[in-house]
PDB file of C-alpha atoms in Angstrom:
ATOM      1  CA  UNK T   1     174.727 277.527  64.345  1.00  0.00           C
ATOM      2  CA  UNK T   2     174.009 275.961  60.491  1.00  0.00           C
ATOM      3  CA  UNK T   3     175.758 273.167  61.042  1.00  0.00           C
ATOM      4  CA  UNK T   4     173.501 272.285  64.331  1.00  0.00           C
ATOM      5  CA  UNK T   5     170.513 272.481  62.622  1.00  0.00           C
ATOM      6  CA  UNK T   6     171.474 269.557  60.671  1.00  0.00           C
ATOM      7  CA  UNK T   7     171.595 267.592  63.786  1.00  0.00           C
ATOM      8  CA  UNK T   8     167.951 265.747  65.263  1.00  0.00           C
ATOM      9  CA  UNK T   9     166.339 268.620  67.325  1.00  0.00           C
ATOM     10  CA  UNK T  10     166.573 266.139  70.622  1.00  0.00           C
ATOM     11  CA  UNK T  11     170.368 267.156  70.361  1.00  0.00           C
ATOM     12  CA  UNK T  12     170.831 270.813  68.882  1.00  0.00           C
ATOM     13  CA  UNK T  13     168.238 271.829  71.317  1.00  0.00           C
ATOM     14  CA  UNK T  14     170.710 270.980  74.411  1.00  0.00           C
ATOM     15  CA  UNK T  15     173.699 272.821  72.409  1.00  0.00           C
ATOM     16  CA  UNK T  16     172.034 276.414  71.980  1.00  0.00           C
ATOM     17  CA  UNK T  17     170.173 275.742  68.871  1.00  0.00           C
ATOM     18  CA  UNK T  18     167.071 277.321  67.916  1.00  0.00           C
ATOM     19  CA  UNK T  19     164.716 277.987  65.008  1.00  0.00           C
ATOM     20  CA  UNK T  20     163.925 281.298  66.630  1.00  0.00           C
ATOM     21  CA  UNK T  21     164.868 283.102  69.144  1.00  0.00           C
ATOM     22  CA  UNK T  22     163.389 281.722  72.798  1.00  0.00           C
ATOM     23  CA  UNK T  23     160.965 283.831  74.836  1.00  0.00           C
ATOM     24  CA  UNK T  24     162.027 286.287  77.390  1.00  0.00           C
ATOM     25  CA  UNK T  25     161.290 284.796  80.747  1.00  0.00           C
ATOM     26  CA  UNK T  26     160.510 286.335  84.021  1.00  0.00           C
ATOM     27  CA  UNK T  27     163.361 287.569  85.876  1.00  0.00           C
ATOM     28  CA  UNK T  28     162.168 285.229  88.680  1.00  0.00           C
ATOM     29  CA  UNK T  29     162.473 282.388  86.263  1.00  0.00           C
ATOM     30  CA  UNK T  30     165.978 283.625  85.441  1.00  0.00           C
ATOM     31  CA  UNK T  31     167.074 283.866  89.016  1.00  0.00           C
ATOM     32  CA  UNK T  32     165.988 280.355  89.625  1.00  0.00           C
ATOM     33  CA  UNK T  33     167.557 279.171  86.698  1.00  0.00           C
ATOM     34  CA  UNK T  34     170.924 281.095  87.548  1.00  0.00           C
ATOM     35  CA  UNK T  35     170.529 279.617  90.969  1.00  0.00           C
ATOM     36  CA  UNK T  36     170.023 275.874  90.026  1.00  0.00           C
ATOM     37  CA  UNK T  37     172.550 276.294  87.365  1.00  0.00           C
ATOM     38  CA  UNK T  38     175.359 277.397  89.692  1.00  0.00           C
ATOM     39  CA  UNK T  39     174.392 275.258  92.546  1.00  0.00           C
ATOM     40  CA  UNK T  40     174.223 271.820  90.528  1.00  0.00           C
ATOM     41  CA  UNK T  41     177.844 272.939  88.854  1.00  0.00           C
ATOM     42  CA  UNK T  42     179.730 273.640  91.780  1.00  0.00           C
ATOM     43  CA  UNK T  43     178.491 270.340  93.493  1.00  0.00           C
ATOM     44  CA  UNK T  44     179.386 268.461  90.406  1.00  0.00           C
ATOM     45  CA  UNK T  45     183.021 269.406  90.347  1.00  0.00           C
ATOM     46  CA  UNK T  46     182.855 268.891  94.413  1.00  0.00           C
ATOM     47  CA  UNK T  47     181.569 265.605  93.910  1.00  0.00           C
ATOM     48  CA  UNK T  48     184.419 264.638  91.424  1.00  0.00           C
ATOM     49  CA  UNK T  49     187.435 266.527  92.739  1.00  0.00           C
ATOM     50  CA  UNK T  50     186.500 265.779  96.512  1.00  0.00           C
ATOM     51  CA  UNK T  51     185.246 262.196  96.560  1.00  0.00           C
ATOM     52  CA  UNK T  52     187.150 260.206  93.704  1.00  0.00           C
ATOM     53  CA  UNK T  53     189.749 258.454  95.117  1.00  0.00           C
ATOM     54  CA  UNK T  54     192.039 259.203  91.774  1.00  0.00           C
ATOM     55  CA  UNK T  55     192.159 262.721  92.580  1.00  0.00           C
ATOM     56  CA  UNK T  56     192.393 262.500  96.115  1.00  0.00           C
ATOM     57  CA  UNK T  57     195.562 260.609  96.184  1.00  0.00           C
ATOM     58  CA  UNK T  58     197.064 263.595  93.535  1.00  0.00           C
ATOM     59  CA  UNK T  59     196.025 265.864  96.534  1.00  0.00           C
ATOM     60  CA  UNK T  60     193.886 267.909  93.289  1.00  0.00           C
ATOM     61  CA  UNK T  61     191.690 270.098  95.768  1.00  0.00           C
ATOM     62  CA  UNK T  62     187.929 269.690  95.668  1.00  0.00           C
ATOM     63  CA  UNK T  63     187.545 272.463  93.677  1.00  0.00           C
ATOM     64  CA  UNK T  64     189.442 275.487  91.636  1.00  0.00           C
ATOM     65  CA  UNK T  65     188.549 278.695  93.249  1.00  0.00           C
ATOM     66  CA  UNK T  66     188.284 280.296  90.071  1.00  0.00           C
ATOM     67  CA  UNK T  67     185.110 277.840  88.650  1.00  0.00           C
ATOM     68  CA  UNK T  68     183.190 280.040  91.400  1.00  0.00           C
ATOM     69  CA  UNK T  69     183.494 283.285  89.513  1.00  0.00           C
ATOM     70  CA  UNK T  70     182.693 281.049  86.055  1.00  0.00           C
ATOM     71  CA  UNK T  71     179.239 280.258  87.659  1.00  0.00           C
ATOM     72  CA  UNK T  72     178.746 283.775  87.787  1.00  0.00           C
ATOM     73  CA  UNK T  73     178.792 284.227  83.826  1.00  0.00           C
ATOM     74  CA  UNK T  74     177.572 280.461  82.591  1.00  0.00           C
ATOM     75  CA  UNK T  75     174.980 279.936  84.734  1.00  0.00           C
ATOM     76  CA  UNK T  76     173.525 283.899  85.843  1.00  0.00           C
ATOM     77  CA  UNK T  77     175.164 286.198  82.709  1.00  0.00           C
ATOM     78  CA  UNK T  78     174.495 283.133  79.946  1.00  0.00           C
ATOM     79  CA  UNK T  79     174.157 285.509  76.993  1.00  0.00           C
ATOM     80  CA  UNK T  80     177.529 287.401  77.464  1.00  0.00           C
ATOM     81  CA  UNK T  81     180.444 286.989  75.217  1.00  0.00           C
ATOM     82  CA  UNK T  82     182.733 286.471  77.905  1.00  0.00           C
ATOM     83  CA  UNK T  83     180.416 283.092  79.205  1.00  0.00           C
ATOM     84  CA  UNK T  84     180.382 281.420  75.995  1.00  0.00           C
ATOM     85  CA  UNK T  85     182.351 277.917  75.478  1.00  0.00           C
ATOM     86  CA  UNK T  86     185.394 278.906  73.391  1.00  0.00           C
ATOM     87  CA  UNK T  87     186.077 281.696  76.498  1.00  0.00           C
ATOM     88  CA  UNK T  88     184.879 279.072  79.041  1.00  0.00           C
ATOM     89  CA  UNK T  89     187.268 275.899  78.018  1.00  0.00           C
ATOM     90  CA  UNK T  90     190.406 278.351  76.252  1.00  0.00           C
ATOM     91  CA  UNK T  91     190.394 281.222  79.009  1.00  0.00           C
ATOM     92  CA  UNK T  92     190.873 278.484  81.935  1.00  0.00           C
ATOM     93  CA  UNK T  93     193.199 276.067  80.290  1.00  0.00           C
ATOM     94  CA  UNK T  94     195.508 278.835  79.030  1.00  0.00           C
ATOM     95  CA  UNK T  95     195.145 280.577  82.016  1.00  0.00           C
ATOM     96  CA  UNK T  96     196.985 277.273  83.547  1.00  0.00           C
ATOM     97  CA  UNK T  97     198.984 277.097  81.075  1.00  0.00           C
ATOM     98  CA  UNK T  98     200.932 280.367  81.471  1.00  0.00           C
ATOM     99  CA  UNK T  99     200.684 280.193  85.091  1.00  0.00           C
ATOM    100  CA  UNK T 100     202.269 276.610  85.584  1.00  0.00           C
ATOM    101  CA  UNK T 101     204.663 277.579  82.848  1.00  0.00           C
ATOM    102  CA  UNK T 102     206.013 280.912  84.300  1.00  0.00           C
ATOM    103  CA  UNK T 103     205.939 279.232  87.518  1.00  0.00           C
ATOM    104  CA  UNK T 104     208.095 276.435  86.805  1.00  0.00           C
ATOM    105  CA  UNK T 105     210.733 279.071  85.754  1.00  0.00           C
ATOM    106  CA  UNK T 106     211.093 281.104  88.859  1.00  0.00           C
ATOM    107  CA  UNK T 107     210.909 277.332  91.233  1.00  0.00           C
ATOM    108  CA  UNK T 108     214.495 277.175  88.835  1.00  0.00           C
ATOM    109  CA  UNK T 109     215.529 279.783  91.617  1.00  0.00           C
ATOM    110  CA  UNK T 110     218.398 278.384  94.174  1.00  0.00           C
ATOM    111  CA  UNK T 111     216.532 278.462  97.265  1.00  0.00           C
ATOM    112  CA  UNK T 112     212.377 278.006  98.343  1.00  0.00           C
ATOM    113  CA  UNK T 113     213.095 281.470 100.241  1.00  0.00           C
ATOM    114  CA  UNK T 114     214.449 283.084  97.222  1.00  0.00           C
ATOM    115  CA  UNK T 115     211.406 281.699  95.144  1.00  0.00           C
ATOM    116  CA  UNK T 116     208.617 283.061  98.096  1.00  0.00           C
ATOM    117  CA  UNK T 117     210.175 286.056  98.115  1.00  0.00           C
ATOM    118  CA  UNK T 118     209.652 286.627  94.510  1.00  0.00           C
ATOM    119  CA  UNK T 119     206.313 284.724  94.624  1.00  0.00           C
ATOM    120  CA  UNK T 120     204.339 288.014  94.182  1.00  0.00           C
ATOM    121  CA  UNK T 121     206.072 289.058  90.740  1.00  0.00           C
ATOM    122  CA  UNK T 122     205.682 285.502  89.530  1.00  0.00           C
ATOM    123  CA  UNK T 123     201.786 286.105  90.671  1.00  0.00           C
ATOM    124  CA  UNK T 124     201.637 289.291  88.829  1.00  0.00           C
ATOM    125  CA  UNK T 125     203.504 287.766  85.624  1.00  0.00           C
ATOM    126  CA  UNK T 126     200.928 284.703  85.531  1.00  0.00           C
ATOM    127  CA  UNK T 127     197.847 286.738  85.713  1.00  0.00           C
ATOM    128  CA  UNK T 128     199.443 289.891  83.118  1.00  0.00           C
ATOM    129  CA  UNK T 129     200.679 287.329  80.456  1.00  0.00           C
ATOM    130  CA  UNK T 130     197.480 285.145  80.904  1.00  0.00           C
ATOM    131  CA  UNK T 131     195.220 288.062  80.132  1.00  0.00           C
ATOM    132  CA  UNK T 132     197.024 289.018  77.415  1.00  0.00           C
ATOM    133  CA  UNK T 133     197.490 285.603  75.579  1.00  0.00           C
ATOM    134  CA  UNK T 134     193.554 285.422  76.252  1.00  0.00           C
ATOM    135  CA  UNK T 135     193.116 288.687  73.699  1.00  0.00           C
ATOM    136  CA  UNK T 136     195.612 287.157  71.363  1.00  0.00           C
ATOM    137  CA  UNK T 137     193.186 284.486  71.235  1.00  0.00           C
ATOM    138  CA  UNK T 138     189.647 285.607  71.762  1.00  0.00           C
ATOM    139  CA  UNK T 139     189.185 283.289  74.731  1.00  0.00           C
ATOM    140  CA  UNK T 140     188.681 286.125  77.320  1.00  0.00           C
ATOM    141  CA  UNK T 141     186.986 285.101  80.464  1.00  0.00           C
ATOM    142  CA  UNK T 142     188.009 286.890  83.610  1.00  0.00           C
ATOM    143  CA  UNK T 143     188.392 284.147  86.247  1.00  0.00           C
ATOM    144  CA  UNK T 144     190.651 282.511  83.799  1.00  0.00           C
ATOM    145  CA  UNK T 145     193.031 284.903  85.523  1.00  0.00           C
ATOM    146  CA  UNK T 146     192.678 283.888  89.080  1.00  0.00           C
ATOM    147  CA  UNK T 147     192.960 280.411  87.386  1.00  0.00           C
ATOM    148  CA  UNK T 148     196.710 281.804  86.521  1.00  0.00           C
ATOM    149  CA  UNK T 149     197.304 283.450  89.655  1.00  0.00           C
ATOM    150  CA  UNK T 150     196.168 280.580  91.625  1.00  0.00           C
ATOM    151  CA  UNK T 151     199.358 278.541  89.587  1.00  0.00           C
ATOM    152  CA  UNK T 152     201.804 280.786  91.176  1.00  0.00           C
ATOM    153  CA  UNK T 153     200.445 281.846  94.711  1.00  0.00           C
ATOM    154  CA  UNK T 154     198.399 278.367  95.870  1.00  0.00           C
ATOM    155  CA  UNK T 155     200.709 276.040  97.561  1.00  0.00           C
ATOM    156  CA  UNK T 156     198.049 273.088  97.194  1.00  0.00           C
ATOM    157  CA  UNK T 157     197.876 274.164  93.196  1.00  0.00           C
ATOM    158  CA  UNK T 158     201.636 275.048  92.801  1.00  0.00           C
ATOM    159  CA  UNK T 159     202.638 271.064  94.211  1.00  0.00           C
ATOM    160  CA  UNK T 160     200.250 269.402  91.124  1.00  0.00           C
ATOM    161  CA  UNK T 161     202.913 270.974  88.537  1.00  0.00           C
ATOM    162  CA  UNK T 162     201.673 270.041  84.867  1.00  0.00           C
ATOM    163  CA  UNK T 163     198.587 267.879  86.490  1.00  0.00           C
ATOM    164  CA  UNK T 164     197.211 270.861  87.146  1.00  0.00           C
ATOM    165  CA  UNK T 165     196.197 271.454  83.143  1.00  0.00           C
ATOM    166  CA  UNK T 166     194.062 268.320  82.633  1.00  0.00           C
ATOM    167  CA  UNK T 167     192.436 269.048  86.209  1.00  0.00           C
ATOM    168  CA  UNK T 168     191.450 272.521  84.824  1.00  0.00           C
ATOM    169  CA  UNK T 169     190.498 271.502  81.613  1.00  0.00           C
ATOM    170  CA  UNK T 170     187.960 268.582  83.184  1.00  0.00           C
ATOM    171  CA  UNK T 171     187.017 271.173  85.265  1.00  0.00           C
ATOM    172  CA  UNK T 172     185.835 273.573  82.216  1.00  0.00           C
ATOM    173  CA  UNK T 173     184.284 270.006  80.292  1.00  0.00           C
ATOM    174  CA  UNK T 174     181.704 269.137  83.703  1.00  0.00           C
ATOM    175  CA  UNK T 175     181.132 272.870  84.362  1.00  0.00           C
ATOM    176  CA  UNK T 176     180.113 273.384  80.416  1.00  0.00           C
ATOM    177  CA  UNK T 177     178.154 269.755  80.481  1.00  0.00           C
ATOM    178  CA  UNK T 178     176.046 270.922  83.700  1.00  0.00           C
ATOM    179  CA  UNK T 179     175.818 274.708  81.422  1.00  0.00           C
ATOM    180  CA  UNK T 180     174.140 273.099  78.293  1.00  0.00           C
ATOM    181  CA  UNK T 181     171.716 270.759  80.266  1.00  0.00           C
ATOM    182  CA  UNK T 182     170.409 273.676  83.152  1.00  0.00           C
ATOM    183  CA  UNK T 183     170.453 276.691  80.651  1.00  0.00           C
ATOM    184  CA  UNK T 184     168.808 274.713  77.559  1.00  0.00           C
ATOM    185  CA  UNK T 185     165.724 274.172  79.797  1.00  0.00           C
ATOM    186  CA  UNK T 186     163.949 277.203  79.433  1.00  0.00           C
ATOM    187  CA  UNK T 187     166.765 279.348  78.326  1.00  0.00           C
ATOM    188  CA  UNK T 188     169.418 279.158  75.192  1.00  0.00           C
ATOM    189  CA  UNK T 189     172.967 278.376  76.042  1.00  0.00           C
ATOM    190  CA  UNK T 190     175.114 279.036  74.507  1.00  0.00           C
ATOM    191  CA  UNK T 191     174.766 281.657  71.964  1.00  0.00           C
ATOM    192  CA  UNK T 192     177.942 280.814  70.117  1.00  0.00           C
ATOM    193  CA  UNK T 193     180.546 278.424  70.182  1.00  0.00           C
ATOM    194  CA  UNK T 194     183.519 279.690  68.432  1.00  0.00           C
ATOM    195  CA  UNK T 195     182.362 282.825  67.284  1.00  0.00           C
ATOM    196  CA  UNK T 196     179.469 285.016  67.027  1.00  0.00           C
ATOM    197  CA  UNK T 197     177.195 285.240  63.861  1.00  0.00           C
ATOM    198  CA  UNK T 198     176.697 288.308  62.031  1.00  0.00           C
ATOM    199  CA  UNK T 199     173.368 289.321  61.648  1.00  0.00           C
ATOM    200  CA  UNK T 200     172.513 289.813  57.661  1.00  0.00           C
ATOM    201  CA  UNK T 201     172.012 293.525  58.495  1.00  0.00           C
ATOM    202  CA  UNK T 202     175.161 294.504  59.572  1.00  0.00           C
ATOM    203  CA  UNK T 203     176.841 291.647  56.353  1.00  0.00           C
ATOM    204  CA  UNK T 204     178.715 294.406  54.648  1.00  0.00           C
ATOM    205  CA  UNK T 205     177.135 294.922  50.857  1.00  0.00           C
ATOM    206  CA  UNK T 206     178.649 293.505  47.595  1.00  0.00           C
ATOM    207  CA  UNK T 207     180.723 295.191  45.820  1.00  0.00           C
ATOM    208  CA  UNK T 208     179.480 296.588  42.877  1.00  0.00           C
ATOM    209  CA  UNK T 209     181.502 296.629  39.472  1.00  0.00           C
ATOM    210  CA  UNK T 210     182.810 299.785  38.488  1.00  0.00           C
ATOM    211  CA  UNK T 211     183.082 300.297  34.959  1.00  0.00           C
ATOM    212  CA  UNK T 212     186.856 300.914  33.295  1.00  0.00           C
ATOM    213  CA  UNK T 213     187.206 304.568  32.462  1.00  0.00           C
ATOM    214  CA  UNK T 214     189.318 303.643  29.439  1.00  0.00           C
ATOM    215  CA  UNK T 215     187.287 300.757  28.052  1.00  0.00           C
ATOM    216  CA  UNK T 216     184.064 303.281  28.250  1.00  0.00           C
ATOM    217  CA  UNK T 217     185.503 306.583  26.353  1.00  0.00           C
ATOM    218  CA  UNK T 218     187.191 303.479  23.756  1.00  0.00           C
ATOM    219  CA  UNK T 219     183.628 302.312  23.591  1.00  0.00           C
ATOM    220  CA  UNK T 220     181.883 305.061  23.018  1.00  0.00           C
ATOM    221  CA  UNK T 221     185.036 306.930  20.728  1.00  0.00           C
ATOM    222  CA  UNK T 222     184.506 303.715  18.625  1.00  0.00           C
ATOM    223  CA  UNK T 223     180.042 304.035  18.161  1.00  0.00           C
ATOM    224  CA  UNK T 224     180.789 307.608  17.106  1.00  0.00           C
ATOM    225  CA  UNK T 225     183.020 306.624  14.485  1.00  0.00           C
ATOM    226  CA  UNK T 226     181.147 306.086  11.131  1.00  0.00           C
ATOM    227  CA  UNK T 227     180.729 302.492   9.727  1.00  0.00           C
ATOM    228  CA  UNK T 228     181.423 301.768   5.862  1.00  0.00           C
ATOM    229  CA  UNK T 229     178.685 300.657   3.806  1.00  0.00           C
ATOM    230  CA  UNK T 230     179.232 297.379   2.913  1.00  0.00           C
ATOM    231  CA  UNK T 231     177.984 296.039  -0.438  1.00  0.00           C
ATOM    232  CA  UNK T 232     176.310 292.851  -0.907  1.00  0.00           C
ATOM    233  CA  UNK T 233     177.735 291.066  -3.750  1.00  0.00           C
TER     234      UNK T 233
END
């Protein structure tokens, strides 16, 4: 977080930065927070995805199952590793990724039949790989599976094809705008953005220089040897 204190506090404030750490709050206060939070997110990417004419006409559906699991963690679990942006924006796009990707490769099958049939190994495939490139990456964030799955096994999500990647990813922007703006009220949000801090306490120490074994016993073999006088002329 240096590099947001630099900014004007009117604008690190609303992306997680703080001099010190914020007061606990009430858990009443938290629930209403979690609750406002999730309710204005989810109607946000309603709004967008269900009203704009753009979208409509792409049949994109009014919203991506999987963003109602990701309210769970950015609005109600704000503090946990998994919520943060880096596992909020990466987890969901490459979980679309890998699942419109592994997709495409079993519609290459001769017949629709043949690819339903096999629809619940390309299911399985989308959601195993996705979780797996998510480690590789340190984007973890659990719905980011069903966000994969949903690639293979939704017929409304399997028609966009590649659209479906810059509907997630917009998806992941307005849920993390509506984040930053609720949480940063009375709460920090988020704690990170690409990865945590280490607290100086746990810094590992500086190494300290270990004298040459050699160079000592020359050293000292060379002070016990005995100097000639040496005669002013």
């Amino acid at each position: 977080m240096s590099r947001l204190s630099r900014l004007p506090h009117s604008i690190s404030h609303w992306l997680g930065h703080r001099s010190k750490p914020p007061a606990k709050l009430p858990d009443y206060q938290v629930w209403a927070w979690s609750f406002i939070g999730a309710f204005c997110g989810i109607s946000v990417l309603q709004a967008v995805f269900g009203h704009a004419q753009y979208f409509i006409e792409r049949g994109v559906p009014s919203i991506i199952a999987s963003y109602g699991a990701s309210a769970v963690l950015i609005y109600g679990a704000i503090d946990a590793p998994l919520a943060q942006p880096r596992a909020l924006v990466g987890g969901h796009f490459l979980g679309a990724l890998v699942g419109v990707c592994i997709t495409k490769l079993f519609r290459l099958l001769p017949t629709e039949d043949r690819f339903l049939q096999l629809e619940w190994l390309c299911g399985s495939l989308a959601c195993a790989t996705s979780i797996v490139i998510m480690q590789i990456t340190a984007t973890t964030h659990p719905p980011a599976g069903a966000t994969a799955l949903l690639a293979a096994t939704n017929t409304e999500i399997r028609d966009m094809g590649w659209y479906y990647l810059p509907v997630v990813l917009l998806s992941s922007v307005l849920a993390l705008a509506v984040a930053l703006l609720i949480n940063n009220i009375q709460r920090r949000y988020p704690v990170f953005w690409f990865q945590p801090a280490v607290p100086a306490h746990l810094k590992p120490p500086l190494e300290e220089k270990v004298p040459d074994p050699d160079s000592t016993s020359t050293a000292s073999t060379e002070n016990s040897l005995p100097r000639a006088n040496v005669s002013t002329v």
